Structures are given as structure tokens and as C-alpha cells.
Amino acid sequence: MLTASTDIQYLKGVGEKRAELLRKKGIDTVGALLRFYPRAYLDWRNVTPIAECPFDENVCVRAKIVTPVKKNYIRKDMTLFKFNAEDESGLMEVTLFNQKFLADKLHEGSTYLFYGKLGGSFVMRQMPSPEIKEGGFNGIEPIYVSSGKLTSKAIENLMINALQSGITLPDILPDSIRERNKLCGFDFAVKNIHFPLAPENLERAKKRLVFEELFVLQTGLSFLKKRKRGLTGYTVNPAIFEEFKKTLPFSLTGAQERVVNECLADMSSGRPMNRLVQGDVGSGKTAVAAALCFVSAGSGFQAALMAPTEILAEQHFKTLSSITEKSGIKCALLTGSMTKKQKNEVKAALKSGDIDVAVGTHALLTDDVEFNSLGLVITDEQHRFGVEQRGRLSLKGQNPHTLVMSATPIPRTLGLIIYGDLDISIIDEYPKGRQQIDTYCVTSAYHSRVYKYIRKFLDEGRQGYIVCPLVEENEVLSAVSANEYYESLKNGEFSDYSVGLLHGKMKPKEKEAVMRSFADGEIQLLIATTVIEVGIDVPNAVIMVIENAERFGLSQLHQLRGRIGRGQYKSACILISDSTAYDTKKRLKVIKECRDGFKIADEDLKLRGPGDFLGSRQHGLPDMKIADIFADRETLHLAGREAERLLKQDPSLSEPENAALKAEITELYKRLNQN
Ligand code: ADP
Ligand code: MG
């Protein structure tokens, strides 16, 4: 008898090769297969008369074959089958390429269902390569994400085999929760998500599975959070913070001070801190990190600060060492491009405890980096790292305090869920005396004036960015367009200036080199794609032009703009867009008038609607199988409440009725760690 945990290899229809293909998709058990939900459905019940079918849209037609199925050889290995089919309203010509197997089963005079797109003309409608079924078929067919030899049909057949095997599927949701939320049982849900007998059944199945997925996510995250709370952590002396403040060239903002104190309260509680600091670009997160490193070193244990790029790491290192050196705290930098000898020296000193604070890139994660007493781990721009990576650094100490810092402004309610295993502190205030950024929206008719404006800044010794249009989030195409734009500007409008190019398809080393010469002032004007989003502090860069601004999300525009206005000079951001859509104008107006990342994120969510607000991947969340954190926000809250309630009743999830849930959570952790 099959169970959910039976190895996929033992399912009827799965041989070794197929098992391999399925495992690649993350399907290693029968249970995992059944949780591989269709990406879409073909509704064969919704038949349209041929004459009424719109062109170029998927339609389902029921028609009788009225000519013989003619076989034409185009080339030796290419066969074309052609026949006409008709219903009461009209006639169409159907063509099939190389589908001998299908063509052989079709008979003149019989009626079939055809699912596909109509083309051709009103005189002769044509349907190339439709899906075909017996005329009597009257169901909704699941479509799965196929990959190579593993076609949707093959997956469908495996689903049938699994469901017909008499498999018993445990229901993860306790009865009480199911009843309270009026959800169907898992058995019903899984059958109907794959083979719905009616759209209502599909809806009920979906509702239940979405709830379940979000419930597992939130129970899992809370569980993790509670478990970490049970550990013991290093204890710092918060009074050392006062010394730190004296070494600073400026005084901290109220928000910075509050956030540091929130962290210090955790760090002196006896339990490990597990906190996220969210602060808009330029809100001064580095100073918070520096304060904590300082206190930690002063309390006798080591701290590590990890950044996603070498330049950022170097910059942090400079900031930190300038603050700490007067106090006898030793800082060191560790990055991949240092020589082996340099690295070995740092490693030895980290191991012996001679170095108090390590600043670095991924290089900190390598196995031979050992610490003497690692008590604090800080990750900057955390969305650039997976959950697993920050975990790996923490493993180099014994339950060190962990802090992650992010500028990605996520609306508060969603942040609580996305970072469910973390406590959150928010820096909601900017340092005083920040430069104003004037933001303008113009059409492309203004290009030559915009270029002139840029030249004026460059002539004054300043630097600037031109951000190229996003090409449908496609990195390759974006790189091509950036490259072309770069060539034309370098040889045209800006031939007398030093122009650089930065895009996502460049090697990390090349990117670093370009960013470095920009930071050093060698490059005056940088043509870039969105890769500069997580960038560095170049206070001399004061002008930014964003082409095709309508293609960017509001939050993204805000992040981009955060690269300027960082120094003593007044800055300007010019958004170029020819879009006349009302919606675009409204969105650009928000950017023009608002500089608060959180407000912008909220507006973004409102205007764009849920769904594509941000990719889950960016935030170390597991890919959702069926739920959409944004579209299903309401369910998210319901499920969150139920998760809390359940964990109160059974904090360790050890009741037998919660065993299946616990198993599913274990699976979730596995996926989280793979991210
Ligand atoms: P982000 O939050 O984007 O990482 P940074 O930490 O890079 O911001 O800080 C941005 C700039 O503001 C830096 O040049 C930093 O020196 C400066 N800064 C930070 N805190 C203060 C403060 N309290 N007063 C004045 N300047 C500050
Ligand atoms: Mg920063």
C-alpha cells in the first residue's frame, strides 16, 4: 500500500529514469507528487461554435471530421496531416505536425473536441496543432509544468496512478481548524485540484490548499522562532554603547539609537538575538551595525559583518575601523580577492581571537574560517543572501546573536510574515542635513536637454547614473539594450567624458572593477541596469536619469534613487517616460512627491495590486506551490492566527494528531535551506 512518504520510484509508471526526472523537480515521494499542482486547466466543457470563436485565443470546439485525414510529407522526417472539421456554425481546417500517433486514431465522420487557437481567415479558419479528445469528453483537464521528457500528460497519468492506488493521505489540518474555517478535507482537495469535476470543486480545493500552505509556513516560522528563543546566547554589557557614541563623528538619530537599544536588550537577555533591521536607503544602518560590533567586541566576543559585494565590504571595513581603532578594537577585512597570504593571516588571527571584528563577503563562509568566540553575526542587504548562507555564518559560533539588515521596504504587515522567524526593528528617520533630491518627470522629447543637464553636473566635477530600461525583467535583453545605449552615448553625447557600463550579465569581478572606478571618480557617468540597486555610497554621484521609468516598480525606482543625494551636493533624479497611461502618471507622481520608502511600498502594493509586488526568491521565502502571499493576504492572516493558537496548545507539536503537520514543517525547513 502506498503512503504519502512512499519513494516515488515505487509508484506505478515510474521507472528509474522517470524517478530521476521527478526528483529533479523536487518530487521524491508520492506525497510530493500529489502536491505538485497543475499550473492551469483546459476546460473541455466550455464549447464554442466555430463561427463565434475569436481568433488567436484558446478555444474549445466540438466538430465532426468531414474529409479524410490527408497525409503530406514535407521532408523525410516531417509529416503534415490535414483535414476539415465542421459544426453547425462553420468549418475549419485542422493541421497536425508529425503527430502520426494521434492522426491514426482520427476517423472521418466522427466528432471530436479540439482545443487550440483559431487562425487563418473568415473564408478558411484554421486550427494548427490542437489538443484533440473524443467528442464525448466533458471534463476539466489539468496542465502541469512539463520539463523535457516529463510531459504534462505523463505527469497527469502518474497522478491518476497515485490517486487510484488506494493511497491513504493524512490530513495535515486538525479537524477543529478545518471546521472553524469551513475547509474541505485533504482527500477531497487533492482529488479536485488535479481532476476537478466542476469549477466549484476546484475553488473549494484551492481554498483549502492555499490555507494549508500558508498555515504550514506560519506554523513553521513561529516554531523556529520559539525554538531559537529557548537557546542561550552571549551576554553583552549595554553600557559600552555610551563609549561608542563618543567615538562617532556625528550623533545618532533617535531612530538609530532606539534600534541599537532594541538590539542591546536582546543581546543582554541571555538568549540569542534574531532580529531584522529595516531601514530605508540612507537611513544609516551601518552605524547601527558598527555600534553593535563595538559593544560586542567590548564585551569580549567577536563579531562578523557580511556584505554582498567586495566594495560594500571594503566600505564597511573603512567605516568600522575608523571608529574602533581608537578604542583598541581590532578589525579585519576578508574578501575573495585578497591574496592567499593575506587571507591566511586574517584567518589565523580570527581563530586565535586577536581580531575582534571581521568584515567581509561570502569569503567569511568558507569552511576554514574559524572564530575564537563568535558572538554576533550581521548580514547587510540580507535579501542578497539565502537563509542558508546567513545560517552558515552563525554556525561558526555557538548560538551567536544574529542581525540582518535590509533596505527593501516591505509593507509592515507583510514583513512580519516574510520575516516570521525574526523580530523587527525599523529605522524610520533620516540623519539630519540630508540632501534634497529634486525629482522630475519628462518625456523622451527632452533627451537632449537632459543630456545637457547631465553634462553641466559632470563639468562641475560631479558624477551621475543613467539607468537603462528594464526589458521585461530579462537580464540578457537588458544587458543588450544597456550595451547599445552605452555605445551610442560614449561615442555621441558623452564622447568627451569617461563613461562606464554596468549590467547583470557581467562577471562579479568585472562589476566590482567598474563600481570601484566609479567610486574612485575615474568613471564620470555610469550607464547601468538595475544592478546598481544594492550599491555603494558614492556621495559625489548627484544625478540620475531613469529611462522608461514606467517599466519599473515604485519601490525599485525608490531604491535606485537612493543612490544619489548622499553627499553635500544637491541632487536630481529625472524620470523619462512617454507613457500616457493614467496609472503610470499616478505612479510616477508618487515617486516625485514622496521619499518615504515604506509609504512608497504601500502605494506600490495598492497601485500594482498584489501578485508581482516582489518575487519571493528575493526574500529567502520558499517558493509557494499554490498560495500567493499577496493575493491571499486575508487567508494569510487567518492561517497565522490558527498557527499561533495551535502552538499555544501544543508548543512542541508532539501530539499524535499534529504528527503529519510536523512532518510537513520539516519538509518546509528543507526547502528554506535550499534557497
Ligand atoms: P544605509 O542605511 O543605506 O546603509 P548608510 O549606513 O550607508 O545608510 O548611511 C548613509 C550615510 O549617512 C553615510 O554617509 C553615513 O555616514 C551617514 N550617517 C549615518 N548616520 C548618521 C547620523 N546619525 N548623522 C549624520 N550622518 C549619518
Ligand atoms: Mg547600507
XYZ file of C-alpha atoms and ligand atoms in Angstrom:
703
model
C 0.000 0.000 0.000
C 1.302 3.419 -0.930
C 1.542 6.199 1.581
C 2.465 9.852 1.175
C 6.041 9.099 2.138
C 6.498 6.188 -0.277
C 9.503 6.774 -2.524
C 8.355 7.998 -5.912
C 10.197 5.112 -7.526
C 7.585 2.660 -6.272
C 4.688 4.341 -7.996
C 3.239 2.502 -10.982
C 4.559 4.111 -14.161
C 7.781 5.378 -12.635
C 10.994 3.757 -13.777
C 14.494 4.745 -12.847
C 14.775 7.468 -15.482
C 11.479 8.997 -14.641
C 12.235 8.879 -10.938
C 15.375 10.831 -11.737
C 13.422 13.470 -13.674
C 10.861 13.755 -10.912
C 13.500 14.099 -8.231
C 14.992 16.964 -10.184
C 11.684 18.721 -9.791
C 11.850 18.111 -6.056
C 9.319 15.288 -6.250
C 10.806 12.384 -4.341
C 7.763 10.870 -2.688
C 4.230 10.067 -3.757
C 3.040 12.726 -1.350
C 5.257 15.304 -3.025
C 3.865 14.276 -6.398
C 0.322 14.839 -5.228
C 1.380 18.249 -4.030
C 2.651 19.134 -7.460
C -0.397 21.107 -8.512
C -1.465 21.956 -12.073
C -0.357 25.319 -13.372
C -3.561 25.664 -15.424
C -6.596 23.764 -16.627
C -8.165 23.101 -20.011
C -11.884 23.336 -19.667
C -13.256 20.995 -22.336
C -16.825 21.596 -21.229
C -16.878 25.112 -22.472
C -17.579 24.549 -26.178
C -17.854 27.492 -28.587
C -19.386 27.299 -32.080
C -16.661 27.686 -34.731
C -18.252 30.794 -36.229
C -18.233 32.544 -32.857
C -14.669 31.766 -31.833
C -12.381 34.768 -31.506
C -9.110 34.403 -33.388
C -5.833 33.742 -31.559
C -7.379 32.817 -28.255
C -7.619 29.379 -26.781
C -10.991 27.901 -27.583
C -12.680 24.547 -27.399
C -14.679 23.426 -30.408
C -16.788 20.286 -30.916
C -16.708 19.342 -34.598
C -17.119 16.411 -36.961
C -14.314 15.416 -39.319
C -15.780 15.801 -42.810
C -12.809 14.886 -45.036
C -10.298 12.054 -44.965
C -7.189 12.722 -42.889
C -4.662 13.542 -45.608
C -1.020 12.826 -45.086
C 1.606 15.097 -46.700
C 5.337 14.567 -46.442
C 7.085 17.891 -46.249
C 10.506 16.408 -45.766
C 11.719 12.981 -44.948
C 11.259 13.471 -41.247
C 8.340 15.840 -41.320
C 4.748 14.827 -41.858
C 1.799 17.118 -42.066
C -1.736 15.806 -41.537
C -4.655 17.873 -42.756
C -8.424 17.527 -42.582
C -11.554 19.628 -42.324
C -13.923 19.575 -39.401
C -17.314 21.182 -39.084
C -20.025 22.034 -36.576
C -23.452 23.571 -37.216
C -21.953 27.060 -37.362
C -18.950 26.628 -39.623
C -15.925 24.828 -40.972
C -12.244 24.805 -40.085
C -9.091 23.198 -41.386
C -7.043 21.313 -38.836
C -3.331 20.637 -39.290
C -1.138 18.317 -37.253
C 2.640 18.174 -37.498
C 4.377 14.849 -37.016
C 1.525 13.545 -34.929
C 1.050 10.236 -36.646
C 0.006 8.539 -33.470
C -2.820 10.989 -32.995
C -3.739 11.184 -36.700
C -4.128 7.421 -36.951
C -6.818 7.484 -34.305
C -8.967 10.073 -36.068
C -11.779 8.990 -38.367
C -13.807 10.801 -40.959
C -17.411 11.080 -39.798
C -16.600 11.060 -36.090
C -16.959 14.001 -33.742
C -14.089 15.253 -31.579
C -13.243 18.087 -29.267
C -10.498 20.430 -30.466
C -8.699 22.761 -28.080
C -6.421 25.378 -29.592
C -6.192 28.743 -31.291
C -8.095 29.601 -34.453
C -6.241 31.475 -37.145
C -6.451 31.850 -40.910
C -9.273 33.949 -42.303
C -13.034 34.118 -42.165
C -13.063 32.307 -45.501
C -10.963 29.448 -44.200
C -10.471 29.170 -40.489
C -7.501 27.092 -39.457
C -6.522 25.420 -36.232
C -2.888 24.297 -36.135
C -1.846 21.518 -33.758
C -4.846 21.485 -31.422
C -5.291 19.177 -28.476
C -7.872 16.584 -29.510
C -10.208 14.434 -27.443
C -13.144 12.115 -28.091
C -16.300 14.148 -28.673
C -17.963 12.840 -25.562
C -15.269 14.079 -23.168
C -16.703 16.511 -20.717
C -14.183 17.477 -18.115
C -11.531 19.866 -16.899
C -8.045 18.716 -17.764
C -5.041 19.629 -15.605
C -1.944 21.113 -17.200
C 1.333 20.643 -15.367
C 4.642 22.404 -15.757
C 6.433 19.980 -18.026
C 10.147 19.582 -18.440
C 11.605 17.762 -21.417
C 10.534 14.149 -21.461
C 8.293 14.636 -18.493
C 5.252 15.981 -20.282
C 2.121 17.304 -18.688
C 0.307 14.223 -19.917
C 2.874 11.935 -18.315
C 2.526 13.747 -15.014
C -1.253 13.550 -15.291
C -1.047 9.791 -15.760
C 1.138 9.461 -12.697
C -1.399 11.461 -10.696
C -4.096 9.043 -11.817
C -1.936 6.089 -10.806
C -1.261 7.619 -7.414
C -4.878 8.509 -6.716
C -6.171 5.144 -7.888
C -3.696 3.184 -5.806
C -5.936 3.455 -2.767
C -3.334 5.651 -1.086
C -4.220 6.985 2.334
C -3.432 10.634 2.768
C -3.207 12.098 6.224
C -4.864 15.434 6.713
C -2.343 17.953 7.977
C -5.015 20.291 9.273
C -6.530 19.369 12.629
C -10.323 18.883 12.406
C -11.063 21.827 14.658
C -9.178 24.225 12.389
C -10.783 22.785 9.300
C -14.242 23.138 10.719
C -13.714 26.628 12.051
C -12.542 27.811 8.654
C -15.043 25.767 6.634
C -12.401 23.945 4.654
C -12.748 20.658 2.818
C -10.678 17.601 3.733
C -7.313 16.900 2.126
C -8.594 13.865 0.284
C -11.294 15.876 -1.476
C -8.888 18.756 -2.079
C -6.169 16.729 -3.675
C -8.554 14.850 -5.964
C -10.236 18.024 -7.096
C -7.154 20.115 -7.561
C -5.945 17.576 -10.110
C -9.216 16.363 -11.583
C -11.989 18.802 -10.747
C -15.447 17.630 -11.635
C -16.784 21.158 -11.502
C -15.317 24.648 -11.104
C -16.918 24.918 -7.645
C -14.984 21.856 -6.527
C -11.811 23.362 -7.854
C -12.461 26.528 -5.893
C -13.038 24.631 -2.676
C -9.928 22.546 -3.236
C -7.837 25.632 -3.931
C -9.131 27.477 -0.891
C -8.204 24.620 1.346
C -4.751 24.054 -0.153
C -3.883 27.744 -0.063
C -4.886 27.868 3.585
C -2.900 24.765 4.315
C 0.244 26.039 2.644
C 0.143 29.348 4.479
C -0.690 27.606 7.733
C 2.304 25.306 7.422
C 4.529 28.258 6.552
C 3.487 30.266 9.547
C 3.431 27.402 11.991
C 6.892 26.500 10.781
C 8.252 30.003 11.131
C 6.759 30.545 14.593
C 8.041 27.202 15.683
C 11.524 28.140 14.553
C 11.317 31.458 16.326
C 10.155 29.867 19.573
C 12.799 27.204 19.391
C 15.549 29.759 18.978
C 14.158 31.619 21.960
C 14.922 28.596 24.077
C 18.670 28.761 23.476
C 21.228 30.686 25.488
C 23.222 33.495 23.965
C 26.227 35.607 24.791
C 25.515 38.459 27.167
C 26.817 41.916 26.389
C 27.275 44.931 28.567
C 24.927 47.566 27.092
C 26.741 50.385 28.898
C 29.545 50.128 26.334
C 27.187 51.782 23.859
C 27.863 55.098 25.623
C 31.560 54.812 24.797
C 30.726 54.095 21.183
C 28.672 57.236 20.867
C 31.634 59.320 21.955
C 33.792 57.963 19.130
C 31.269 58.885 16.423
C 31.796 61.996 14.281
C 28.032 62.665 14.390
C 25.284 61.984 16.865
C 22.900 59.140 16.164
C 19.369 59.842 15.085
C 16.610 58.997 17.514
C 15.662 56.016 15.369
C 19.222 54.683 15.236
C 19.520 55.000 18.988
C 16.203 53.245 19.572
C 17.101 50.385 17.240
C 20.509 49.888 18.849
C 18.816 49.751 22.234
C 16.302 47.191 20.989
C 19.187 45.052 19.826
C 21.120 45.513 23.049
C 18.083 44.482 25.062
C 18.096 41.209 23.111
C 21.829 40.828 23.425
C 21.820 41.195 27.160
C 18.804 38.972 27.728
C 20.751 35.747 27.881
C 19.084 34.474 24.733
C 20.346 34.833 21.186
C 19.070 37.831 19.276
C 17.373 37.114 15.980
C 16.458 40.432 14.501
C 15.873 42.251 11.256
C 16.688 45.925 10.942
C 14.766 47.526 8.173
C 15.766 51.000 7.187
C 15.370 52.922 4.028
C 18.400 53.649 1.865
C 20.481 56.269 3.597
C 18.816 55.842 6.983
C 22.162 54.903 8.495
C 22.102 51.169 9.048
C 25.876 50.915 9.001
C 26.174 52.985 12.162
C 23.791 50.609 13.923
C 25.889 47.655 12.827
C 29.033 49.451 13.970
C 27.549 50.150 17.394
C 26.677 46.507 17.915
C 30.082 45.284 16.756
C 31.682 47.756 19.119
C 29.636 46.661 22.118
C 30.137 43.045 21.304
C 33.915 43.383 20.996
C 33.971 45.461 24.165
C 32.089 42.701 25.974
C 34.717 40.184 24.975
C 33.398 38.347 21.972
C 33.881 38.534 18.235
C 31.546 39.992 15.642
C 31.279 39.369 11.910
C 29.696 41.669 9.354
C 28.928 40.187 5.946
C 28.116 42.239 2.841
C 27.095 41.040 -0.631
C 29.876 42.748 -2.605
C 33.552 43.435 -2.092
C 33.213 47.181 -2.416
C 30.457 47.275 0.127
C 32.556 45.137 2.470
C 35.554 47.416 1.988
C 33.418 50.432 2.666
C 32.050 48.939 5.867
C 35.553 47.991 6.884
C 36.753 51.573 6.472
C 33.800 52.935 8.442
C 34.225 50.423 11.227
C 37.959 50.654 11.594
C 37.880 54.435 11.711
C 35.509 54.197 14.659
C 37.062 51.298 16.506
C 40.781 51.794 16.182
C 40.968 54.493 18.847
C 39.347 52.080 21.273
C 41.808 49.282 20.777
C 39.272 47.104 18.981
C 40.819 45.219 16.083
C 39.024 44.964 12.761
C 39.990 42.935 9.713
C 38.732 42.597 6.178
C 38.273 39.249 4.472
C 37.312 39.106 0.796
C 37.845 36.683 -2.048
C 40.228 38.886 -3.987
C 42.792 39.199 -1.208
C 45.973 37.173 -1.624
C 46.193 33.785 -0.038
C 48.808 35.058 2.382
C 46.643 37.973 3.481
C 43.669 35.696 3.927
C 45.652 33.199 5.952
C 46.850 35.905 8.284
C 43.332 37.092 8.914
C 42.081 33.564 9.391
C 44.778 32.782 11.922
C 44.022 35.955 13.845
C 40.296 35.220 13.825
C 40.908 31.773 15.171
C 43.235 32.945 17.918
C 40.881 35.754 18.847
C 43.362 38.526 18.019
C 40.786 40.113 15.738
C 37.575 41.332 17.271
C 35.546 42.275 14.240
C 35.639 40.595 10.826
C 34.138 42.408 7.863
C 33.821 40.515 4.620
C 31.943 38.948 1.776
C 30.924 35.347 1.160
C 34.594 34.631 1.831
C 33.639 34.584 5.520
C 31.571 31.487 4.865
C 34.358 29.196 3.740
C 34.993 26.200 5.920
C 38.461 27.159 7.034
C 37.307 30.440 8.524
C 37.098 29.749 12.231
C 36.384 32.064 15.087
C 37.552 32.082 18.635
C 34.306 33.293 20.169
C 31.851 34.469 17.545
C 29.023 36.144 19.395
C 27.418 38.386 16.784
C 26.694 37.898 13.107
C 25.392 40.778 10.990
C 24.322 40.410 7.391
C 23.907 43.553 5.310
C 21.422 43.722 2.425
C 20.126 40.404 3.570
C 17.942 39.730 0.542
C 21.126 39.076 -1.376
C 21.831 36.073 0.790
C 19.800 32.932 1.264
C 18.562 31.837 4.647
C 21.060 29.041 4.433
C 24.001 31.392 3.972
C 23.338 33.501 6.982
C 22.749 30.271 8.875
C 26.145 29.031 7.779
C 27.938 32.015 9.252
C 26.055 31.632 12.522
C 27.186 28.038 12.778
C 30.728 29.288 13.213
C 29.805 30.341 16.711
C 27.640 28.929 19.463
C 24.208 30.477 19.040
C 25.605 33.890 18.195
C 23.288 36.863 18.076
C 22.159 37.458 14.534
C 21.066 40.645 12.902
C 20.091 41.090 9.293
C 19.802 44.488 7.690
C 17.690 45.310 4.696
C 16.669 48.392 2.790
C 13.948 46.670 0.841
C 10.884 48.351 2.185
C 8.249 45.757 2.702
C 4.890 46.879 3.997
C 4.837 46.236 7.705
C 2.145 43.608 7.795
C 3.815 41.566 5.106
C 7.226 41.996 6.676
C 6.006 40.306 9.804
C 5.154 37.252 7.813
C 8.013 37.194 5.395
C 10.459 37.511 8.228
C 8.327 35.432 10.528
C 11.295 33.950 12.325
C 12.756 37.352 13.115
C 11.937 40.249 15.370
C 11.839 43.507 13.505
C 13.282 46.941 14.216
C 12.654 49.816 11.900
C 14.802 52.905 11.334
C 12.156 55.380 10.319
C 14.142 58.589 10.406
C 16.927 60.013 8.260
C 20.100 61.662 9.514
C 19.777 65.413 9.567
C 21.073 67.558 6.768
C 20.432 65.026 4.085
C 20.490 66.472 0.645
C 17.277 67.088 -1.066
C 16.673 65.172 -4.294
C 14.631 67.041 -6.863
C 12.681 64.577 -8.928
C 11.340 65.454 -12.386
C 9.216 63.525 -14.847
C 9.740 64.306 -18.528
C 9.077 62.711 -21.903
C 11.785 61.466 -24.224
C 11.406 64.632 -26.288
C 13.558 66.198 -23.586
C 16.509 63.890 -24.146
C 18.944 66.447 -25.485
C 18.112 68.849 -22.678
C 18.546 66.062 -20.172
C 21.985 65.229 -21.604
C 22.961 68.865 -21.427
C 21.822 68.976 -17.824
C 23.943 65.925 -17.016
C 26.984 67.491 -18.699
C 26.562 70.546 -16.533
C 26.886 68.383 -13.403
C 29.819 66.440 -14.806
C 31.593 69.678 -15.710
C 31.260 70.760 -12.096
C 33.120 67.629 -11.095
C 30.119 65.583 -10.070
C 29.155 62.106 -11.282
C 25.936 60.554 -12.472
C 23.987 57.475 -13.489
C 21.786 56.671 -16.427
C 19.605 53.670 -15.705
C 18.539 51.709 -18.758
C 15.054 50.426 -19.271
C 14.159 47.068 -17.915
C 13.495 44.644 -20.696
C 10.737 42.591 -19.156
C 12.966 41.589 -16.276
C 15.052 39.729 -18.807
C 18.696 40.049 -17.858
C 20.077 39.086 -21.233
C 17.952 41.538 -23.194
C 18.501 44.237 -20.590
C 22.225 43.722 -20.945
C 21.963 44.061 -24.731
C 19.982 47.249 -24.511
C 22.321 48.711 -21.891
C 25.274 47.850 -24.073
C 23.800 49.545 -27.138
C 22.840 52.599 -25.183
C 26.295 52.764 -23.654
C 27.984 52.570 -27.061
C 25.825 55.299 -28.512
C 26.333 57.678 -25.584
C 30.037 57.022 -25.309
C 30.530 57.798 -28.979
C 27.959 60.553 -29.128
C 26.616 62.881 -26.468
C 29.285 61.966 -23.925
C 32.305 61.346 -26.136
C 34.297 63.899 -24.134
C 33.609 62.216 -20.815
C 34.596 58.958 -19.235
C 31.610 56.647 -19.441
C 31.238 53.219 -17.821
C 28.867 50.312 -18.246
C 27.421 48.032 -15.590
C 24.934 45.222 -16.128
C 23.893 41.956 -14.570
C 25.475 39.732 -17.171
C 28.975 40.901 -16.329
C 31.187 38.715 -14.172
C 31.270 39.714 -10.483
C 34.936 40.729 -10.872
C 34.135 42.981 -13.831
C 31.241 44.542 -11.970
C 33.422 45.192 -8.956
C 36.087 46.782 -11.139
C 33.585 49.146 -12.752
C 31.995 50.078 -9.432
C 35.419 50.710 -7.990
C 36.458 53.090 -10.738
C 33.144 54.828 -10.377
C 33.668 55.144 -6.626
C 37.201 56.422 -7.268
C 35.837 59.048 -9.617
C 37.526 57.657 -12.730
C 34.200 56.990 -14.387
C 32.069 60.123 -14.583
C 28.888 58.704 -15.978
C 27.725 55.177 -15.359
C 25.251 53.531 -17.723
C 23.655 50.761 -15.747
C 20.809 48.340 -15.399
C 19.157 47.819 -12.027
C 22.244 46.075 -10.682
C 23.200 49.335 -9.006
C 20.223 48.968 -6.718
C 22.275 47.428 -3.994
C 25.199 49.677 -4.408
C 27.555 51.701 -2.502
C 27.850 55.127 -1.130
C 29.276 57.439 -3.820
C 28.447 60.832 -2.358
C 29.814 62.584 -5.440
C 27.139 60.994 -7.639
C 24.343 63.505 -7.730
C 22.362 62.987 -10.883
C 20.366 60.002 -12.006
C 18.331 59.585 -15.160
C 15.959 56.635 -15.402
C 14.850 55.688 -18.898
C 11.414 54.176 -19.478
C 10.586 54.803 -15.878
C 7.113 53.309 -16.338
C 8.640 49.855 -16.565
C 9.985 49.935 -13.028
C 8.126 49.244 -9.848
C 7.779 52.148 -7.458
C 9.902 50.554 -4.802
C 12.549 49.830 -7.343
C 12.582 53.446 -8.506
C 12.917 54.490 -4.920
C 15.837 52.134 -4.321
C 17.538 53.391 -7.456
C 17.070 56.983 -6.497
C 18.576 56.224 -3.092
C 21.989 56.009 -4.785
C 22.086 59.790 -5.093
C 21.568 62.561 -2.557
C 24.162 61.019 -0.257
C 26.670 63.785 -0.023
C 26.908 67.517 0.456
C 25.614 68.331 -3.039
C 22.094 68.887 -4.129
C 20.886 66.024 -6.287
C 18.430 65.485 -9.093
C 16.583 62.487 -10.438
C 14.951 62.594 -13.854
C 12.361 60.017 -14.770
C 11.847 59.688 -18.506
C 8.620 58.166 -19.717
C 6.392 58.518 -22.761
C 3.608 56.515 -21.241
C 0.364 58.432 -21.128
C -1.457 55.808 -19.117
C -3.278 57.328 -16.161
C -1.902 54.646 -13.923
C 1.702 55.408 -14.874
C 1.262 59.088 -14.266
C -0.144 58.365 -10.859
C 2.729 56.071 -10.007
C 5.411 58.499 -11.127
C 3.710 61.235 -9.194
C 4.066 59.186 -6.016
C 7.814 58.913 -6.616
C 8.100 62.589 -7.421
C 6.372 63.672 -4.247
C 7.322 61.062 -1.716
C 10.611 59.926 -0.312
C 9.474 57.564 2.394
C 10.260 54.009 1.342
C 7.513 52.484 3.448
C 4.857 54.811 2.125
C 6.045 54.122 -1.393
C 5.945 50.390 -0.804
C 2.382 50.652 0.447
C 1.382 52.756 -2.556
C 3.098 50.290 -4.836
C 1.106 47.462 -3.379
C -2.103 49.442 -3.743
C -1.470 50.576 -7.297
C 0.022 47.457 -8.753
C -2.220 45.187 -6.862
C -0.929 42.098 -5.206
C 0.869 39.450 -7.135
C 4.011 40.882 -8.596
C 4.932 43.276 -5.844
C 8.090 41.384 -5.251
C 9.482 37.995 -6.043
C 9.568 35.556 -3.187
C 13.044 34.438 -4.114
C 14.471 37.775 -3.152
C 13.440 37.319 0.400
C 14.537 33.832 1.183
C 10.985 32.583 1.254
C 10.298 29.130 -0.071
C 8.540 29.053 -3.408
C 4.851 28.748 -2.781
C 3.121 25.884 -4.534
C -0.312 27.367 -4.686
C -0.610 30.327 -2.341
C 0.259 33.888 -3.245
C 1.358 35.784 -0.166
C -0.057 38.986 -1.569
C -3.197 37.902 -3.343
C -4.062 35.592 -0.466
C -3.343 38.109 2.265
C -6.610 37.509 4.034
C -6.097 33.784 4.201
C -2.580 34.511 5.375
C -3.922 36.331 8.411
C -6.486 33.655 9.188
C -3.876 30.939 8.899
C -1.456 32.939 11.016
C -3.963 33.209 13.823
C -4.640 29.499 13.684
C -0.916 28.772 13.735
C -0.471 30.797 16.932
C -3.447 29.118 18.523
C -2.193 25.659 17.720
C 1.311 26.355 19.005
C -0.173 27.543 22.263
C -1.985 24.232 22.688
C 0.876 22.057 21.525
C 4.105 24.064 21.638
C 6.343 21.201 20.587
C 3.865 19.752 18.075
C 4.185 16.414 19.783
C 0.500 15.442 19.899
C -0.154 12.493 17.559
C -2.773 14.467 15.645
C -0.109 17.013 14.740
C 2.423 14.489 13.513
C 1.581 14.986 9.829
C 1.858 18.731 10.239
C 5.221 18.386 11.904
C 6.456 16.218 9.038
C 5.341 18.845 6.551
C 7.144 21.541 8.502
C 10.316 19.501 8.361
C 9.929 19.444 4.590
C 9.470 23.201 4.620
C 12.713 23.705 6.540
C 14.496 21.612 3.953
C 13.202 23.871 1.208
C 14.060 27.003 3.166
C 17.607 25.809 3.476
C 17.890 25.186 -0.225
C 17.016 28.736 -1.106
P 22.142 52.733 4.666
O 21.060 52.628 5.692
O 21.596 52.962 3.300
O 23.092 51.576 4.740
P 24.435 54.227 5.459
O 24.690 53.495 6.709
O 25.307 53.936 4.289
O 22.924 54.059 5.032
O 24.452 55.781 5.808
C 24.266 56.753 4.812
C 25.110 57.968 5.122
O 24.620 58.667 6.249
C 26.537 57.633 5.418
O 27.374 58.510 4.722
C 26.664 57.821 6.929
O 27.953 58.217 7.318
C 25.653 58.909 7.203
N 25.055 58.855 8.545
C 24.584 57.770 9.183
N 24.059 58.084 10.384
C 24.173 59.402 10.513
C 23.816 60.344 11.541
N 23.214 59.966 12.673
N 24.107 61.647 11.335
C 24.712 62.048 10.203
N 25.074 61.223 9.203
C 24.812 59.920 9.345
Mg 23.888 50.108 3.644
